[in-house]
PDB file of C-alpha atoms in Angstrom:
ATOM      1  CA  MET A   1       1.382 -11.647 -20.693  1.00  0.00           C
ATOM      2  CA  PHE A   2       1.058 -12.991 -17.133  1.00  0.00           C
ATOM      3  CA  ASN A   3       3.128 -16.160 -17.531  1.00  0.00           C
ATOM      4  CA  ASP A   4       5.452 -15.505 -14.571  1.00  0.00           C
ATOM      5  CA  LYS A   5       3.974 -17.798 -11.894  1.00  0.00           C
ATOM      6  CA  ARG A   6       6.119 -16.277  -9.146  1.00  0.00           C
ATOM      7  CA  ARG A   7       4.887 -12.782  -9.880  1.00  0.00           C
ATOM      8  CA  VAL A   8       1.273 -13.934 -10.236  1.00  0.00           C
ATOM      9  CA  LEU A   9       1.619 -15.399  -6.748  1.00  0.00           C
ATOM     10  CA  LEU A  10       3.135 -12.201  -5.332  1.00  0.00           C
ATOM     11  CA  TYR A  11       0.937  -9.702  -7.140  1.00  0.00           C
ATOM     12  CA  ALA A  12      -2.425 -11.485  -7.148  1.00  0.00           C
ATOM     13  CA  VAL A  13      -2.752 -14.684  -5.148  1.00  0.00           C
ATOM     14  CA  LEU A  14      -1.165 -13.671  -1.836  1.00  0.00           C
ATOM     15  CA  PRO A  15      -2.904 -10.280  -1.367  1.00  0.00           C
ATOM     16  CA  SER A  16      -6.231 -11.746  -2.499  1.00  0.00           C
ATOM     17  CA  CYS A  17      -6.064 -14.702  -0.112  1.00  0.00           C
ATOM     18  CA  PHE A  18      -5.070 -12.473   2.790  1.00  0.00           C
ATOM     19  CA  THR A  19      -7.841  -9.942   2.131  1.00  0.00           C
ATOM     20  CA  LEU A  20     -10.493 -12.607   1.517  1.00  0.00           C
ATOM     21  CA  ILE A  21      -9.641 -14.145   4.896  1.00  0.00           C
ATOM     22  CA  LEU A  22     -10.095 -10.749   6.563  1.00  0.00           C
ATOM     23  CA  ILE A  23     -13.399 -10.209   4.752  1.00  0.00           C
ATOM     24  CA  SER A  24     -14.572 -13.665   5.871  1.00  0.00           C
ATOM     25  CA  LEU A  25     -13.690 -12.861   9.483  1.00  0.00           C
ATOM     26  CA  TYR A  26     -15.359  -9.455   9.373  1.00  0.00           C
ATOM     27  CA  PHE A  27     -18.636 -10.843   8.014  1.00  0.00           C
ATOM     28  CA  SER A  28     -18.499 -14.087  10.018  1.00  0.00           C
ATOM     29  CA  GLY A  29     -21.083 -13.001  12.577  1.00  0.00           C
ATOM     30  CA  ILE A  30     -18.662 -14.029  15.337  1.00  0.00           C
ATOM     31  CA  GLU A  31     -17.652 -11.082  17.487  1.00  0.00           C
ATOM     32  CA  LEU A  32     -14.179 -12.400  18.287  1.00  0.00           C
ATOM     33  CA  LEU A  33     -13.333 -13.030  14.633  1.00  0.00           C
ATOM     34  CA  GLN A  34     -14.775  -9.683  13.549  1.00  0.00           C
ATOM     35  CA  GLY A  35     -12.572  -7.982  16.108  1.00  0.00           C
ATOM     36  CA  ILE A  36      -9.467  -9.593  14.621  1.00  0.00           C
ATOM     37  CA  THR A  37     -10.103  -7.805  11.338  1.00  0.00           C
ATOM     38  CA  SER A  38     -11.447  -4.587  12.837  1.00  0.00           C
ATOM     39  CA  PRO A  39     -12.389  -4.137  16.527  1.00  0.00           C
ATOM     40  CA  ALA A  40     -15.724  -2.459  17.176  1.00  0.00           C
ATOM     41  CA  THR A  41     -14.173  -0.016  19.645  1.00  0.00           C
ATOM     42  CA  GLN A  42     -11.295   1.144  17.421  1.00  0.00           C
ATOM     43  CA  ARG A  43     -10.748  -0.211  13.918  1.00  0.00           C
ATOM     44  CA  GLU A  44      -7.191   1.162  13.902  1.00  0.00           C
ATOM     45  CA  PHE A  45      -6.124  -1.684  16.206  1.00  0.00           C
ATOM     46  CA  GLY A  46      -7.343  -4.463  13.894  1.00  0.00           C
ATOM     47  CA  LEU A  47      -5.351  -6.703  11.575  1.00  0.00           C
ATOM     48  CA  LEU A  48      -6.641  -4.880   8.495  1.00  0.00           C
ATOM     49  CA  GLU A  49      -5.257  -1.487   9.496  1.00  0.00           C
ATOM     50  CA  ASN A  50      -2.069  -2.886  10.986  1.00  0.00           C
ATOM     51  CA  ALA A  51      -1.335  -4.903   7.850  1.00  0.00           C
ATOM     52  CA  GLN A  52      -1.397  -1.618   5.954  1.00  0.00           C
ATOM     53  CA  ASN A  53       0.898  -0.064   8.548  1.00  0.00           C
ATOM     54  CA  LEU A  54       3.320  -2.968   8.201  1.00  0.00           C
ATOM     55  CA  LEU A  55       3.399  -2.608   4.412  1.00  0.00           C
ATOM     56  CA  LEU A  56       4.243   1.082   4.754  1.00  0.00           C
ATOM     57  CA  ILE A  57       6.999   0.372   7.295  1.00  0.00           C
ATOM     58  CA  LEU A  58       8.474  -2.178   4.889  1.00  0.00           C
ATOM     59  CA  CYS A  59       8.386   0.489   2.157  1.00  0.00           C
ATOM     60  CA  VAL A  60      10.274   2.909   4.418  1.00  0.00           C
ATOM     61  CA  LEU A  61      12.924   0.312   5.279  1.00  0.00           C
ATOM     62  CA  LEU A  62      13.294  -0.872   1.683  1.00  0.00           C
ATOM     63  CA  CYS A  63      13.823   2.662   0.368  1.00  0.00           C
ATOM     64  CA  TRP A  64      16.281   3.578   3.102  1.00  0.00           C
ATOM     65  CA  ARG A  65      18.276   0.366   2.792  1.00  0.00           C
ATOM     66  CA  THR A  66      18.466   0.710  -0.995  1.00  0.00           C
ATOM     67  CA  SER A  67      19.643   4.315  -0.706  1.00  0.00           C
ATOM     68  CA  ARG A  68      22.643   3.148   1.323  1.00  0.00           C
ATOM     69  CA  SER A  69      23.814   0.791  -1.430  1.00  0.00           C
ATOM     70  CA  GLU A  70      23.368   3.298  -4.263  1.00  0.00           C
ATOM     71  CA  ALA A  71      26.435   4.701  -5.969  1.00  0.00           C
ATOM     72  CA  CYS A  72      24.578   7.363  -7.938  1.00  0.00           C
ATOM     73  CA  ASN A  73      23.672  10.501  -5.976  1.00  0.00           C
ATOM     74  CA  HIS A  74      20.487  11.061  -7.986  1.00  0.00           C
ATOM     75  CA  TRP A  75      19.252   7.601  -7.105  1.00  0.00           C
ATOM     76  CA  LYS A  76      20.312   8.027  -3.507  1.00  0.00           C
ATOM     77  CA  TRP A  77      18.024  11.056  -3.218  1.00  0.00           C
ATOM     78  CA  PHE A  78      15.255   9.211  -5.055  1.00  0.00           C
ATOM     79  CA  TRP A  79      15.289   6.483  -2.402  1.00  0.00           C
ATOM     80  CA  ARG A  80      15.649   8.931   0.477  1.00  0.00           C
ATOM     81  CA  MET A  81      12.670  10.923  -0.747  1.00  0.00           C
ATOM     82  CA  GLY A  82      10.737   7.682  -1.212  1.00  0.00           C
ATOM     83  CA  SER A  83      11.533   6.665   2.346  1.00  0.00           C
ATOM     84  CA  PHE A  84      10.401  10.065   3.644  1.00  0.00           C
ATOM     85  CA  ALA A  85       7.174   9.948   1.601  1.00  0.00           C
ATOM     86  CA  CYS A  86       6.332   6.459   2.865  1.00  0.00           C
ATOM     87  CA  LEU A  87       7.051   7.571   6.428  1.00  0.00           C
ATOM     88  CA  LEU A  88       4.600  10.464   6.025  1.00  0.00           C
ATOM     89  CA  LEU A  89       1.982   8.042   4.705  1.00  0.00           C
ATOM     90  CA  PHE A  90       2.587   5.764   7.674  1.00  0.00           C
ATOM     91  CA  MET A  91       2.188   8.641  10.136  1.00  0.00           C
ATOM     92  CA  GLU A  92      -1.029   9.680   8.422  1.00  0.00           C
ATOM     93  CA  GLU A  93      -2.315   6.106   8.612  1.00  0.00           C
ATOM     94  CA  ILE A  94      -1.766   5.974  12.379  1.00  0.00           C
ATOM     95  CA  ASP A  95      -3.182   9.504  12.792  1.00  0.00           C
ATOM     96  CA  TRP A  96       0.274  10.604  13.962  1.00  0.00           C
ATOM     97  CA  GLY A  97      -0.183   8.365  17.008  1.00  0.00           C
ATOM     98  CA  ASP A  98      -3.394  10.091  18.108  1.00  0.00           C
ATOM     99  CA  HIS A  99      -5.496   6.942  18.559  1.00  0.00           C
ATOM    100  CA  TYR A 100      -2.709   5.328  20.612  1.00  0.00           C
ATOM    101  CA  TRP A 101      -2.616   8.410  22.808  1.00  0.00           C
ATOM    102  CA  SER A 102      -6.399   8.306  23.149  1.00  0.00           C
ATOM    103  CA  ALA A 103      -6.275   4.635  24.165  1.00  0.00           C
ATOM    104  CA  LEU A 104      -3.581   5.298  26.770  1.00  0.00           C
ATOM    105  CA  THR A 105      -5.219   8.397  28.259  1.00  0.00           C
ATOM    106  CA  GLY A 106      -8.846   7.327  27.918  1.00  0.00           C
ATOM    107  CA  THR A 107      -9.686  10.507  26.017  1.00  0.00           C
ATOM    108  CA  GLN A 108     -11.760  10.559  22.864  1.00  0.00           C
ATOM    109  CA  ARG A 109     -11.708  13.086  20.067  1.00  0.00           C
ATOM    110  CA  PRO A 110     -15.124  14.676  19.312  1.00  0.00           C
ATOM    111  CA  SER A 111     -17.105  13.034  16.507  1.00  0.00           C
ATOM    112  CA  GLY A 112     -16.120  14.411  13.117  1.00  0.00           C
ATOM    113  CA  GLU A 113     -12.817  15.819  14.371  1.00  0.00           C
ATOM    114  CA  TYR A 114      -9.623  14.267  13.027  1.00  0.00           C
ATOM    115  CA  PHE A 115      -5.964  14.658  13.939  1.00  0.00           C
ATOM    116  CA  ASN A 116      -4.633  13.699  10.506  1.00  0.00           C
ATOM    117  CA  ILE A 117      -4.734  15.628   7.227  1.00  0.00           C
ATOM    118  CA  HIS A 118      -6.386  13.203   4.804  1.00  0.00           C
ATOM    119  CA  ASN A 119      -9.684  13.090   6.721  1.00  0.00           C
ATOM    120  CA  GLN A 120     -10.160  16.856   6.742  1.00  0.00           C
ATOM    121  CA  GLY A 121     -13.114  18.105   4.692  1.00  0.00           C
ATOM    122  CA  ASN A 122     -13.394  16.488   1.256  1.00  0.00           C
ATOM    123  CA  ILE A 123      -9.708  15.611   1.046  1.00  0.00           C
ATOM    124  CA  THR A 124     -10.383  11.865   1.370  1.00  0.00           C
ATOM    125  CA  ARG A 125     -12.831  11.867  -1.553  1.00  0.00           C
ATOM    126  CA  TRP A 126     -10.412  13.711  -3.821  1.00  0.00           C
ATOM    127  CA  LEU A 127      -7.464  11.597  -2.700  1.00  0.00           C
ATOM    128  CA  LYS A 128      -9.342   8.412  -3.633  1.00  0.00           C
ATOM    129  CA  LYS A 129     -10.023   9.773  -7.118  1.00  0.00           C
ATOM    130  CA  LEU A 130      -6.391  10.828  -7.487  1.00  0.00           C
ATOM    131  CA  VAL A 131      -5.085   7.454  -6.299  1.00  0.00           C
ATOM    132  CA  ASP A 132      -7.500   5.522  -8.537  1.00  0.00           C
ATOM    133  CA  GLY A 133      -6.617   7.561 -11.618  1.00  0.00           C
ATOM    134  CA  GLY A 134      -2.912   7.609 -10.835  1.00  0.00           C
ATOM    135  CA  SER A 135      -2.858   3.854 -10.256  1.00  0.00           C
ATOM    136  CA  VAL A 136      -4.393   3.163 -13.663  1.00  0.00           C
ATOM    137  CA  VAL A 137      -1.832   5.406 -15.366  1.00  0.00           C
ATOM    138  CA  LEU A 138       1.202   4.232 -13.362  1.00  0.00           C
ATOM    139  CA  PHE A 139       0.497   0.517 -13.018  1.00  0.00           C
ATOM    140  CA  ILE A 140      -1.388  -0.255 -16.245  1.00  0.00           C
ATOM    141  CA  LEU A 141      -0.913   2.327 -19.014  1.00  0.00           C
ATOM    142  CA  ILE A 142       2.780   3.032 -18.439  1.00  0.00           C
ATOM    143  CA  PRO A 143       3.776  -0.687 -18.266  1.00  0.00           C
ATOM    144  CA  LEU A 144       1.842  -1.300 -21.497  1.00  0.00           C
ATOM    145  CA  ALA A 145       3.873   1.453 -23.163  1.00  0.00           C
ATOM    146  CA  GLY A 146       7.065   0.559 -21.304  1.00  0.00           C
ATOM    147  CA  LYS A 147       9.170  -0.539 -24.291  1.00  0.00           C
ATOM    148  CA  ARG A 148       8.375   2.690 -26.133  1.00  0.00           C
ATOM    149  CA  LEU A 149       9.639   4.876 -23.300  1.00  0.00           C
ATOM    150  CA  PRO A 150      13.206   6.298 -23.170  1.00  0.00           C
ATOM    151  CA  ALA A 151      15.828   3.885 -21.862  1.00  0.00           C
ATOM    152  CA  LYS A 152      16.622   6.203 -18.939  1.00  0.00           C
ATOM    153  CA  VAL A 153      13.160   5.720 -17.425  1.00  0.00           C
ATOM    154  CA  GLN A 154      12.881   1.984 -18.089  1.00  0.00           C
ATOM    155  CA  GLN A 155      14.056   1.165 -14.566  1.00  0.00           C
ATOM    156  CA  LEU A 156      11.111   3.119 -13.125  1.00  0.00           C
ATOM    157  CA  VAL A 157       8.422   1.375 -15.156  1.00  0.00           C
ATOM    158  CA  PRO A 158       6.225  -0.885 -12.967  1.00  0.00           C
ATOM    159  CA  ASP A 159       5.857  -4.555 -13.762  1.00  0.00           C
ATOM    160  CA  LEU A 160       2.678  -5.234 -15.751  1.00  0.00           C
ATOM    161  CA  HIS A 161       1.643  -7.817 -13.149  1.00  0.00           C
ATOM    162  CA  SER A 162       0.690  -4.768 -11.054  1.00  0.00           C
ATOM    163  CA  ALA A 163      -2.515  -4.686 -13.093  1.00  0.00           C
ATOM    164  CA  LEU A 164      -3.477  -7.990 -11.483  1.00  0.00           C
ATOM    165  CA  THR A 165      -3.136  -6.449  -8.022  1.00  0.00           C
ATOM    166  CA  LEU A 166      -5.409  -3.554  -8.956  1.00  0.00           C
ATOM    167  CA  LEU A 167      -7.963  -5.899 -10.511  1.00  0.00           C
ATOM    168  CA  CYS A 168      -7.990  -8.186  -7.474  1.00  0.00           C
ATOM    169  CA  GLY A 169      -8.310  -5.162  -5.206  1.00  0.00           C
ATOM    170  CA  LEU A 170     -11.319  -3.935  -7.157  1.00  0.00           C
ATOM    171  CA  LEU A 171     -13.032  -7.347  -7.152  1.00  0.00           C
ATOM    172  CA  THR A 172     -12.510  -7.993  -3.437  1.00  0.00           C
ATOM    173  CA  SER A 173     -13.723  -4.477  -2.653  1.00  0.00           C
ATOM    174  CA  LYS A 174     -16.874  -5.094  -4.696  1.00  0.00           C
ATOM    175  CA  LEU A 175     -17.376  -8.331  -2.761  1.00  0.00           C
ATOM    176  CA  ALA A 176     -17.030  -6.572   0.602  1.00  0.00           C
ATOM    177  CA  HIS A 177     -19.464  -3.838  -0.458  1.00  0.00           C
ATOM    178  CA  ALA A 178     -21.943  -6.468  -1.696  1.00  0.00           C
ATOM    179  CA  LEU A 179     -21.790  -8.359   1.596  1.00  0.00           C
ATOM    180  CA  GLU A 180     -22.320  -5.139   3.547  1.00  0.00           C
ATOM    181  CA  ASP A 181     -25.255  -4.116   1.329  1.00  0.00           C
ATOM    182  CA  ALA A 182     -26.754  -7.600   1.751  1.00  0.00           C
ATOM    183  CA  GLY A 183     -26.804  -7.081   5.517  1.00  0.00           C
ATOM    184  CA  MET A 184     -24.213  -9.730   6.372  1.00  0.00           C
ATOM    185  CA  ASP A 185     -23.463  -9.650  10.106  1.00  0.00           C
ATOM    186  CA  ASN A 186     -20.558  -7.376  11.032  1.00  0.00           C
ATOM    187  CA  ASN A 187     -19.631  -5.154  13.983  1.00  0.00           C
ATOM    188  CA  GLY A 188     -20.059  -1.896  12.073  1.00  0.00           C
ATOM    189  CA  SER A 189     -16.499  -0.686  12.663  1.00  0.00           C
ATOM    190  CA  LEU A 190     -15.944  -0.285   8.917  1.00  0.00           C
ATOM    191  CA  LEU A 191     -19.191   1.560   8.223  1.00  0.00           C
ATOM    192  CA  ASN A 192     -18.449   3.998   5.384  1.00  0.00           C
ATOM    193  CA  ASN A 193     -14.888   2.642   5.399  1.00  0.00           C
ATOM    194  CA  ILE A 194     -15.329  -0.702   3.668  1.00  0.00           C
ATOM    195  CA  SER A 195     -12.848   0.550   1.046  1.00  0.00           C
ATOM    196  CA  GLU A 196     -10.105  -0.209   3.588  1.00  0.00           C
ATOM    197  CA  PHE A 197      -9.982  -3.714   2.110  1.00  0.00           C
ATOM    198  CA  ARG A 198      -9.038  -2.249  -1.267  1.00  0.00           C
ATOM    199  CA  GLU A 199      -6.524   0.120   0.316  1.00  0.00           C
ATOM    200  CA  THR A 200      -4.472  -2.876   1.409  1.00  0.00           C
ATOM    201  CA  PHE A 201      -3.921  -3.749  -2.252  1.00  0.00           C
ATOM    202  CA  THR A 202      -2.748  -0.189  -2.947  1.00  0.00           C
ATOM    203  CA  TYR A 203       0.023  -0.424  -0.357  1.00  0.00           C
ATOM    204  CA  TRP A 204       0.824  -3.973  -1.434  1.00  0.00           C
ATOM    205  CA  VAL A 205       1.392  -2.992  -5.069  1.00  0.00           C
ATOM    206  CA  GLY A 206       3.369   0.047  -3.892  1.00  0.00           C
ATOM    207  CA  LEU A 207       5.740  -2.171  -1.919  1.00  0.00           C
ATOM    208  CA  LEU A 208       6.164  -4.562  -4.842  1.00  0.00           C
ATOM    209  CA  TYR A 209       6.853  -1.640  -7.178  1.00  0.00           C
ATOM    210  CA  LEU A 210       9.632  -0.338  -4.940  1.00  0.00           C
ATOM    211  CA  TRP A 211      11.012  -3.859  -4.617  1.00  0.00           C
ATOM    212  CA  GLU A 212      11.076  -4.299  -8.422  1.00  0.00           C
ATOM    213  CA  VAL A 213      12.904  -0.992  -8.943  1.00  0.00           C
ATOM    214  CA  ALA A 214      15.336  -1.812  -6.114  1.00  0.00           C
ATOM    215  CA  GLN A 215      16.180  -5.147  -7.768  1.00  0.00           C
ATOM    216  CA  ARG A 216      16.799  -3.443 -11.104  1.00  0.00           C
ATOM    217  CA  ARG A 217      19.079  -0.893  -9.480  1.00  0.00           C
ATOM    218  CA  LYS A 218      20.919  -3.638  -7.616  1.00  0.00           C
ATOM    219  CA  ASN A 219      21.546  -5.478 -10.878  1.00  0.00           C
ATOM    220  CA  ALA A 220      22.643  -2.253 -12.578  1.00  0.00           C
ATOM    221  CA  VAL A 221      25.094  -1.418  -9.789  1.00  0.00           C
ATOM    222  CA  GLN A 222      26.528  -4.954  -9.834  1.00  0.00           C
ATOM    223  CA  LYS A 223      26.928  -4.829 -13.614  1.00  0.00           C
ATOM    224  CA  THR A 224      28.735  -1.485 -13.373  1.00  0.00           C
ATOM    225  CA  ALA A 225      31.018  -2.766 -10.618  1.00  0.00           C
ATOM    226  CA  ALA A 226      31.842  -6.022 -12.406  1.00  0.00           C
ATOM    227  CA  PRO A 227      35.408  -6.112 -13.817  1.00  0.00           C
ATOM    228  CA  ASP A 228      35.781  -5.987 -17.558  1.00  0.00           C
ATOM    229  CA  LYS A 229      36.940  -9.431 -18.667  1.00  0.00           C
ATOM    230  CA  GLY A 230      37.656  -8.265 -22.169  1.00  0.00           C
TER     231      GLY A 230
END
């Protein structure tokens, strides 16, 4: 089932190694190393948050670039909408630039007040449930039933190796929570936000999904454009 070594590396090994390194730094007890993962003053400026931002930017660029090479108008709009959706996610992740503005001006938003949408009220809690449930359906159940689905939607079916990404994300998140509960030394910047480690896997698998679909569309376009030798 998971005999593609290249995809195992991309979907499981690389994101796990990267996140485990960040977890090690955060719980190292060394202030400098903790700050690399998530600074005590503003976690948004750490490597953990910025890695997520980079993944979303790559999603935006991938969707937009693929839309330009599409011959089918329906697919063009699919990629354009994907690019726009990823851009919105990116803007939400950086609080629409609010924490950069706060750093530049020296101002600080009152405790409990947020500039973005997903931190308002109970939205975050419901979003996590929606993402968790949707991820299981999209990246596990649908790939398992992929061959039974209509041929027209086959190109949109995620690779089953995505299940490895979700599993690794869950295990590393459990590890981070266990270390926090055990009182391992950290700077407290991720208090009540230790799930950020798992969120990295969500964006990682999202990028790989878009990349897989883009490759399928590229192959389909090339096959259509190829001259008939018969």
